[in-house]
CSV table of C-alpha atoms in Angstrom, one decimal:
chain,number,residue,atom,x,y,z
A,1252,UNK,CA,121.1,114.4,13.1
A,1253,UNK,CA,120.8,116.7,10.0
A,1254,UNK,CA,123.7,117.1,7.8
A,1255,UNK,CA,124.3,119.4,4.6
A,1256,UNK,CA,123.7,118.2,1.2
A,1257,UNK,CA,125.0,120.4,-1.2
A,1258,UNK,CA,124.7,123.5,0.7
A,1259,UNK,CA,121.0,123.4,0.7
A,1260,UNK,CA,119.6,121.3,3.2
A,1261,UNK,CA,116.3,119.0,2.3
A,1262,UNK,CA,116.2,119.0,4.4
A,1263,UNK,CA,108.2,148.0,22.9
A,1264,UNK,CA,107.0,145.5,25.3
A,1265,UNK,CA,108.5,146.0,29.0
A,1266,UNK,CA,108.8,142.6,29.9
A,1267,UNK,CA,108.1,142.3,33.6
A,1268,UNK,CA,111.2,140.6,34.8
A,1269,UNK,CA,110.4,137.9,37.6
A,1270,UNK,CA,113.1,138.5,40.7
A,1271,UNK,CA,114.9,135.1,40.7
A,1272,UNK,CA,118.3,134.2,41.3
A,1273,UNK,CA,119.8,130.5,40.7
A,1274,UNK,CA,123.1,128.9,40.6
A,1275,UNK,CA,123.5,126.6,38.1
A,1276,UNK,CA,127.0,125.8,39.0
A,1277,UNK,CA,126.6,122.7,40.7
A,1278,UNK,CA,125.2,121.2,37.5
A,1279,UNK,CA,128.6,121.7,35.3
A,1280,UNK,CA,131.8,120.7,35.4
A,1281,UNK,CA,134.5,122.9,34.3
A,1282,UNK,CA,137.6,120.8,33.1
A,1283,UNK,CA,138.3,121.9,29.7
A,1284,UNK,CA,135.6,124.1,29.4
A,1285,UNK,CA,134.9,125.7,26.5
A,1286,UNK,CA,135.0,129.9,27.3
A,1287,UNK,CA,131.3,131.2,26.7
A,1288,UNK,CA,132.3,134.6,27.6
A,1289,UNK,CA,134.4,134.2,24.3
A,1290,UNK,CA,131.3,135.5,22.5
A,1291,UNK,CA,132.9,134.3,18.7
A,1292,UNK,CA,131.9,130.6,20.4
A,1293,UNK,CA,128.8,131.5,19.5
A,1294,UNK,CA,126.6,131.7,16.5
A,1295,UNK,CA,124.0,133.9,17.7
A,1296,UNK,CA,124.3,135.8,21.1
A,1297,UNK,CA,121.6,138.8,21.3
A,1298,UNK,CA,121.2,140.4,24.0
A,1299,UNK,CA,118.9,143.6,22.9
A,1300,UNK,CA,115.7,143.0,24.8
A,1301,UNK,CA,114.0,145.6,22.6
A,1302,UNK,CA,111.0,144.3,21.6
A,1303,UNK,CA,111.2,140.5,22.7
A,1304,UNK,CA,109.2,138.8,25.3
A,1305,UNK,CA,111.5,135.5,25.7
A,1306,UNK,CA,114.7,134.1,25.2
A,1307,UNK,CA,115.3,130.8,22.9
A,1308,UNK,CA,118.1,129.0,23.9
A,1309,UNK,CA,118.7,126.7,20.5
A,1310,UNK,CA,121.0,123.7,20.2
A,1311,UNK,CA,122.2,123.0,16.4
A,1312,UNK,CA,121.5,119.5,14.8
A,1313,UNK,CA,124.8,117.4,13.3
A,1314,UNK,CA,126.9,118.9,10.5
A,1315,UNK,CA,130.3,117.2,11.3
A,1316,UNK,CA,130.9,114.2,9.6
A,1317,UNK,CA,133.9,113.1,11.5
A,1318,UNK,CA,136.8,111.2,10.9
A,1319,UNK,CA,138.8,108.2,11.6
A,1320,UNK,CA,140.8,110.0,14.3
A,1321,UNK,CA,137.9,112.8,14.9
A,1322,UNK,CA,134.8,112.2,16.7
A,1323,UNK,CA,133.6,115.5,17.7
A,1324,UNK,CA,133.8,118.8,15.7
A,1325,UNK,CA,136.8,121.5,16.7
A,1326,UNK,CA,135.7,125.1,17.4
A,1327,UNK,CA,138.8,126.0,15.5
A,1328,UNK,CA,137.3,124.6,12.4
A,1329,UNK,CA,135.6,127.5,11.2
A,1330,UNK,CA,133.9,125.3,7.6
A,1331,UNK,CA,132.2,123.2,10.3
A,1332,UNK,CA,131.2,126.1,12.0
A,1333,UNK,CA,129.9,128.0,8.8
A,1334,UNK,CA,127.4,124.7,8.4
A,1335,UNK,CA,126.6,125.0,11.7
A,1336,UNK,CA,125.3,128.6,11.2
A,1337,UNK,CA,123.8,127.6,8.1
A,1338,UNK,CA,122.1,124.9,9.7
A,1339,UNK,CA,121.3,127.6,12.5
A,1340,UNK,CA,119.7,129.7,10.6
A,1341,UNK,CA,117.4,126.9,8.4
A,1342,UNK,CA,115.4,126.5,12.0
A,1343,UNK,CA,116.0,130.0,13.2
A,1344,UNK,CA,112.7,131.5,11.6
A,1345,UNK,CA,110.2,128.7,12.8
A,1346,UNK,CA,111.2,130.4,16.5
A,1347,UNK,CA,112.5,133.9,16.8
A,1348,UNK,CA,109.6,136.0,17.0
A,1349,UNK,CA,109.3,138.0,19.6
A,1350,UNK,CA,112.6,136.3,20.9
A,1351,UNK,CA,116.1,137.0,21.9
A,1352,UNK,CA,118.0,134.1,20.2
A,1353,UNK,CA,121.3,132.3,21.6
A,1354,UNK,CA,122.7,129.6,20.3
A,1355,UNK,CA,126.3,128.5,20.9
A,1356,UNK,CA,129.0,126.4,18.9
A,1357,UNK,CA,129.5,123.1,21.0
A,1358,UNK,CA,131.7,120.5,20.1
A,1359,UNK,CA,129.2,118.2,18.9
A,1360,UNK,CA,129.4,114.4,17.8
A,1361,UNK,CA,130.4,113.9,14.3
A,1362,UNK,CA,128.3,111.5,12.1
A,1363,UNK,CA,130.4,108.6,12.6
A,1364,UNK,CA,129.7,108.3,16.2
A,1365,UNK,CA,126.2,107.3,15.5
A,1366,UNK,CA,127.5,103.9,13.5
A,1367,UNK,CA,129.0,102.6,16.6
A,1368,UNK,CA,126.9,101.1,19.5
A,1369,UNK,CA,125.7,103.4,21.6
A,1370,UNK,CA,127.2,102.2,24.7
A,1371,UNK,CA,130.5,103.6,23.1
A,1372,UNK,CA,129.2,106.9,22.1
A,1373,UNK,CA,128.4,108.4,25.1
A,1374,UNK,CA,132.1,109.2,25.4
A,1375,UNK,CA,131.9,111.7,22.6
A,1376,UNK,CA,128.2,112.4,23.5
A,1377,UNK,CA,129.0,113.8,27.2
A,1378,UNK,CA,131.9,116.2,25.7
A,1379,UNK,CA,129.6,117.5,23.5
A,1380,UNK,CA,126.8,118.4,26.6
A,1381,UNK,CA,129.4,119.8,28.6
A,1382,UNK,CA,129.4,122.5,26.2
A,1383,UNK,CA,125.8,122.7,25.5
A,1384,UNK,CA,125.2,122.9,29.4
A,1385,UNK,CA,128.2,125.1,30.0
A,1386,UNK,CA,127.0,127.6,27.4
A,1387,UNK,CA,123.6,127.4,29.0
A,1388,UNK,CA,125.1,128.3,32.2
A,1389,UNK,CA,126.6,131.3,31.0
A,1390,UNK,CA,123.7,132.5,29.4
A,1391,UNK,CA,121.5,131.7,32.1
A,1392,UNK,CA,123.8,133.8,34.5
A,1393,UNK,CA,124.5,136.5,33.0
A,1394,UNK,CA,122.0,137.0,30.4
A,1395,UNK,CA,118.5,135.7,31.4
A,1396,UNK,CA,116.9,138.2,34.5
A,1397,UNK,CA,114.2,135.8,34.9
A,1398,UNK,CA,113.2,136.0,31.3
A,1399,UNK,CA,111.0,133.2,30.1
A,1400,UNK,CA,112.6,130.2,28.3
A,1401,UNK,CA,112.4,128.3,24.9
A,1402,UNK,CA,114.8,125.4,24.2
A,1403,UNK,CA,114.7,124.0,21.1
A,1404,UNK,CA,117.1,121.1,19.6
A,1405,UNK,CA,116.7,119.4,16.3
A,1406,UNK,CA,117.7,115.4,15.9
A,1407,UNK,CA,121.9,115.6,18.1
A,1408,UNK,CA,120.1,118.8,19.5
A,1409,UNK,CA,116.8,117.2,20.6
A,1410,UNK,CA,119.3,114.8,22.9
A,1411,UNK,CA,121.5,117.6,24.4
A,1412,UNK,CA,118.2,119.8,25.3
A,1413,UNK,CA,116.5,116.9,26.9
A,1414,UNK,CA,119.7,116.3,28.2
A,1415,UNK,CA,119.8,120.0,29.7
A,1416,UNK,CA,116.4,119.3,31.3
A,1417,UNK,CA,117.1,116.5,33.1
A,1418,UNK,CA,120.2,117.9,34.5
A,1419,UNK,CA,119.2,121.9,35.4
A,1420,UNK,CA,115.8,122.0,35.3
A,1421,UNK,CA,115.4,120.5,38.7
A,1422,UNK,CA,114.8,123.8,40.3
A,1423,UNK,CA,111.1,124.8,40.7
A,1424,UNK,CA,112.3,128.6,39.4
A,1425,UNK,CA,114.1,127.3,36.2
A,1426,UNK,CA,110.9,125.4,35.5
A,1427,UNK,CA,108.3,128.0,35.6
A,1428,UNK,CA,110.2,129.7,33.3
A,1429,UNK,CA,110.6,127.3,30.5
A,1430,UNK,CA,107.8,128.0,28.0
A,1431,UNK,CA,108.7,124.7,26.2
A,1432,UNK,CA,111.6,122.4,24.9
A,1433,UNK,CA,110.9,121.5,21.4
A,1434,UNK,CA,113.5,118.0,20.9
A,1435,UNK,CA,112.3,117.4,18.1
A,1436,UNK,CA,113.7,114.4,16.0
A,1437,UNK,CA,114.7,111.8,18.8
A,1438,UNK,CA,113.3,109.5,20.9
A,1439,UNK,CA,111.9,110.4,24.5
A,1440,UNK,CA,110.2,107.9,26.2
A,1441,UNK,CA,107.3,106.9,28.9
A,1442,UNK,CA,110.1,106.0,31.8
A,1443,UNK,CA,112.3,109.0,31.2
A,1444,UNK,CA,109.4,111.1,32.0
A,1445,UNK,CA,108.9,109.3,35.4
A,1446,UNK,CA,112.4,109.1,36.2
A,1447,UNK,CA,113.0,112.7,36.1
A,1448,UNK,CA,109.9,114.4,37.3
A,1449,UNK,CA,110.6,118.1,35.5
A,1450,UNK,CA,110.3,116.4,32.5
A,1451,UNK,CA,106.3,116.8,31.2
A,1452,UNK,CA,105.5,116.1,27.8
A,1453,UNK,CA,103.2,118.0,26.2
A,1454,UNK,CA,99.3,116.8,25.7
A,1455,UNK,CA,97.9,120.0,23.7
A,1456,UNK,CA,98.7,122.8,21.4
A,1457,UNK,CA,99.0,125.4,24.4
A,1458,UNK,CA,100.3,124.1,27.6
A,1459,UNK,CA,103.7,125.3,28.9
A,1460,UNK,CA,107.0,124.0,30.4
A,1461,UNK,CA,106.7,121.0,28.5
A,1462,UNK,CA,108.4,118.7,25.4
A,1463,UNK,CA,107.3,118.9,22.1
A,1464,UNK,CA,109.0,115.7,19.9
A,1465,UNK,CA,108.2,113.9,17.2
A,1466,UNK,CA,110.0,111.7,14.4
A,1467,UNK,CA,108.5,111.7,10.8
A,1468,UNK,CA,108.6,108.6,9.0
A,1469,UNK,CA,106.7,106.6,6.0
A,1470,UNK,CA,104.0,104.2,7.1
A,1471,UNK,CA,106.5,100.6,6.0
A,1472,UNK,CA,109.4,101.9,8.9
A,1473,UNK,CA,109.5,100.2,11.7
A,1474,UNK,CA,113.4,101.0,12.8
A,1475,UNK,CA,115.5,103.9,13.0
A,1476,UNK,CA,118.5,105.1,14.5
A,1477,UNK,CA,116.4,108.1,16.6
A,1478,UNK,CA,113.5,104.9,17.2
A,1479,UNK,CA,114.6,101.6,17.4
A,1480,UNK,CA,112.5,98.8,16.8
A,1481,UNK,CA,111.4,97.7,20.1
A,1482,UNK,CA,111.0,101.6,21.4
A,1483,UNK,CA,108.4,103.2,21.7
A,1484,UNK,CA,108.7,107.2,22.0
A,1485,UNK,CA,106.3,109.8,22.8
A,1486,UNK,CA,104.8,112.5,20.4
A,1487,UNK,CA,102.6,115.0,19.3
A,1488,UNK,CA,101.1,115.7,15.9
A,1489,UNK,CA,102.3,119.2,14.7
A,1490,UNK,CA,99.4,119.1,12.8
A,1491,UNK,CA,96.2,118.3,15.4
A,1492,UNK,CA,98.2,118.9,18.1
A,1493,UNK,CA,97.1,115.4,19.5
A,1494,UNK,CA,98.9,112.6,21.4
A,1495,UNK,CA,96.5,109.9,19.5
A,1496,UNK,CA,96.5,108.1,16.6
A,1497,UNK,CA,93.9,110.7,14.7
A,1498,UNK,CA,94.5,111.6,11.6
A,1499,UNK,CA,95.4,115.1,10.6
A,1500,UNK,CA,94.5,115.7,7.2
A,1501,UNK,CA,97.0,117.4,4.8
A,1502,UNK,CA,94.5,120.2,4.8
A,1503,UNK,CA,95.7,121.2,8.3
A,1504,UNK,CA,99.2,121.9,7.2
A,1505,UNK,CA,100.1,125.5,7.4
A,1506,UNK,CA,103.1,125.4,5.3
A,1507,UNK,CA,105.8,122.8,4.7
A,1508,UNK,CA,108.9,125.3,4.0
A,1509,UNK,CA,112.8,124.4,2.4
A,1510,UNK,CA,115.1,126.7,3.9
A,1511,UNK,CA,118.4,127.8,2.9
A,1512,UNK,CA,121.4,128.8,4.5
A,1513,UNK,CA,121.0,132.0,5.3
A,1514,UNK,CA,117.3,131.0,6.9
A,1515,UNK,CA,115.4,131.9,3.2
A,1516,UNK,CA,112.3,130.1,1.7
A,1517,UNK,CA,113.0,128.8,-1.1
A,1518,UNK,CA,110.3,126.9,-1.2
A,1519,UNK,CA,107.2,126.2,0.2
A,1520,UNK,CA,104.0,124.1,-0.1
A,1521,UNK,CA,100.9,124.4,1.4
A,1522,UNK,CA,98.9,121.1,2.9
A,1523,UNK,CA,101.8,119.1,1.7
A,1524,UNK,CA,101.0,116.0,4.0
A,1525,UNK,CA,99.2,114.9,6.8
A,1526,UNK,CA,100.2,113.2,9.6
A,1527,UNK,CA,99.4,110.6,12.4
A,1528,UNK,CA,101.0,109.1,15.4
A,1529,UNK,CA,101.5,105.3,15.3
A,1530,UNK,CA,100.5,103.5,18.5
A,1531,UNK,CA,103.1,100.8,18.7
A,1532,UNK,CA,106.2,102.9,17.7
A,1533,UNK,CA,104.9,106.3,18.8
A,1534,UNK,CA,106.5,107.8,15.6
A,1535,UNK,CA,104.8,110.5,13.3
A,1536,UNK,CA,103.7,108.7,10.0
A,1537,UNK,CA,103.2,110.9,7.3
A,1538,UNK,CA,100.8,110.1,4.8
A,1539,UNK,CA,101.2,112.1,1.5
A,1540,UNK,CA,104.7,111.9,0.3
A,1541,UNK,CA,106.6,109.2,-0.8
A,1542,UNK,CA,110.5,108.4,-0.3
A,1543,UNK,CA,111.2,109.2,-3.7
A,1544,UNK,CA,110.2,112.7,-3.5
A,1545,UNK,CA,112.1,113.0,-0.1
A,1546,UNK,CA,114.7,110.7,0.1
A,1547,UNK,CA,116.5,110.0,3.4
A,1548,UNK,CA,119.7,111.6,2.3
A,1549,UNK,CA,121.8,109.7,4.1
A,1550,UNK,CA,123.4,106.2,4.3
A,1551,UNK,CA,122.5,105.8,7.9
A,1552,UNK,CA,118.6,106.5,7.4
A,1553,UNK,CA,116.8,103.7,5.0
A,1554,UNK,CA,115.0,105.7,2.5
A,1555,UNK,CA,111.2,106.3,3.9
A,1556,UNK,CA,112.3,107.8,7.2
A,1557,UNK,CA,111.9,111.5,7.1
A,1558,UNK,CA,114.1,112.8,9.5
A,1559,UNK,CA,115.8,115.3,7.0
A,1560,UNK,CA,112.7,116.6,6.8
A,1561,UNK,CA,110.6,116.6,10.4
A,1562,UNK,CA,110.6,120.8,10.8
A,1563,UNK,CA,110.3,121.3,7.6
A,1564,UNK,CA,107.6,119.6,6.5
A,1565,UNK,CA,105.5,121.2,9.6
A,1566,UNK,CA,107.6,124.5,9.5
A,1567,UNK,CA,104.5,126.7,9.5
A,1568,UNK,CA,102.7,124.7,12.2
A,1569,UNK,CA,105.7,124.6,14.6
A,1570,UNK,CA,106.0,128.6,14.2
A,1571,UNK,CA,102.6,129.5,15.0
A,1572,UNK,CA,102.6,127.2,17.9
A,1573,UNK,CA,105.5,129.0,19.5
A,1574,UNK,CA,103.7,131.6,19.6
A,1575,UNK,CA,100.5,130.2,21.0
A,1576,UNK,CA,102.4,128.5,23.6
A,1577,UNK,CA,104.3,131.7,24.2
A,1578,UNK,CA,101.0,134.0,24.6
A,1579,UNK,CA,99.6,130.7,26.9
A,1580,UNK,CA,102.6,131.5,29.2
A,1581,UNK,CA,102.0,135.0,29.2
A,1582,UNK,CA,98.3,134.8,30.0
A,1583,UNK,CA,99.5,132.4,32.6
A,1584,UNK,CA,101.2,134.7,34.4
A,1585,UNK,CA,99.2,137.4,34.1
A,1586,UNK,CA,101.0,139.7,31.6
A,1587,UNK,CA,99.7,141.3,28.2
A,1588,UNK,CA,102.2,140.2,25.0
A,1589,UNK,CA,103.4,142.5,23.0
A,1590,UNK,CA,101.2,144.1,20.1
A,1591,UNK,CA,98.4,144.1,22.7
């Protein structure tokens, strides 16, 4: 779960609409609901389809902090919701191309929830999906005509899109149009994916309607709040595109970018690090940086895990493969992309 650090986190193509119609409605429950026809709940709600070929359906990472009496963020609080647009818009550029881009407020779990044990979380966790899948509901109903589908989620986001997929992605329909879920900075593991069949995690750098995930760390980690010790989590190496332990040299990194608020790069480095996935963990270890260059920024993360950081140092990488996955599904069903 990312949170700000001083503002600045370290952190025409006619799309041939397929003729589907699903009800979602059995999946949500509506007590208390947050209104998603209320389009100010809502950071980004586009609904041009003007040159775009899919819609991304994104799910902000953690910029509450919480309280003692507050455990998940008020859509009245409009500071909390100018981080979360900040915090938006730091990710927004790795996946827009070519994309409509929705992304709702949701009353989300505050930082303190994750120092308790997670059995008592889930409380504040499951009020915080109901408005992820709520919002997805209403987007889905009244917004998608059989469009094809990115989710993406960073770190508290990466757990309500996985989340999402397990509960509404149970219909064959819904499935063939995901592109992709990118959960990227939690923990999915081996019997999650055979619980819940819709869930397929991804094996290459093109195939569709599956998870991309992985959590950066230094070599010396061997716990974290998004891994425990004693977990093991699946992955995929932004850089090789490989479920392995290969190596990726640094020289395969596009582009590690540092984002600012309003989505800018204010910086970026070229083959900053290289990467490989570690076989007893399943977390990404990332090989040429050290902890005090990229500290973990916050008191819940020991210094060495990168979690701050696991877009941006693959930011280039994660934005070209968006688009390879999203001209994979397009060849897949037979369509030209745009441009072409």
């Amino acid at each position: 779960m990312v949170v700000k650090m001083k503002r600045i986190w370290i952190v025409p193509f006619a799309f041939i609409v397929l003729t589907v119609s699903i009800s979602l409605s059995g999946c949500f429950d509506q007590t208390n609901a947050t209104d998603y026809s209320d389009h100010s709940n809502w950071s980004y709600f586009e609904t041009d389809t003007t040159d775009t070929i899919a819609d991304v359906f994104f799910v902000c990472p953690t910029v509450y902090f919480g309280s003692d009496d507050s455990y998940n963020m008020e859509l009245t609080d409009e500071d909390a919701k100018a981080d979360f647009l900040g915090a938006t818009n730091m990710e927004k550029g790795i996946y827009d191309h070519d994309s409509r881009f929705f992304a709702p407020y949701y009353r989300q779990v505050g930082l303190n929830v994750y120092t308790m044990e997670t059995r008592d979380r889930e409380q504040y966790l499951e009020l915080a999906f109901d408005d992820v899948k709520n919002a997805f509901e209403y987007y889905y109903e009244t917004c998608n005509d059989g469009r094809p589908i990115i989710l993406v989620g960073f770190s508290q986001g990466a757990d309500m899109c996985i989340r999402l997929m397990k509960e509404c992605f149970t219909d064959e329909n819904i499935q063939n149009q995901l592109i992709a879920c990118y959960a990227i900075g939690w923990s999915i593991t081996e019997e999650e994916i055979h619980e819940y069949p819709q869930l397929k995690f991804a094996e290459g750098e093109s195939d569709t309607g599956v998870i991309i995930s992985f959590n950066s760390e230094a070599e010396f980690i061997d716990n974290s709040l998004p891994v425990p010790n004693g977990t093991k989590t699946l992955a995929i190496n932004p850089l090789n595109w490989k479920t392995d332990g290969a190596i990726a040299d640094k020289s395969l990194n596009l582009g590690a970018c540092f984002t600012d608020y309003d989505g800018n790069i204010i910086k970026e480095i070229n083959n900053l690090t290289g990467a490989y996935i570690d076989e007893v963990r399943g977390t990404l270890k990332v090989t040429d940086v050290t902890p005090e260059e990229y500290p973990a920024g916050l008191d819940i993360f020991e210094d060495g895990i990168y979690h701050l950081y696991d877009y941006q140092f693959f930011y280039r990488n994660l934005q070209k493969n968006v688009q390879t996955r999203m001209d994979a599904y397009i060849t897949n069903q037979g369509q030209t992309t745009h441009g072409d």
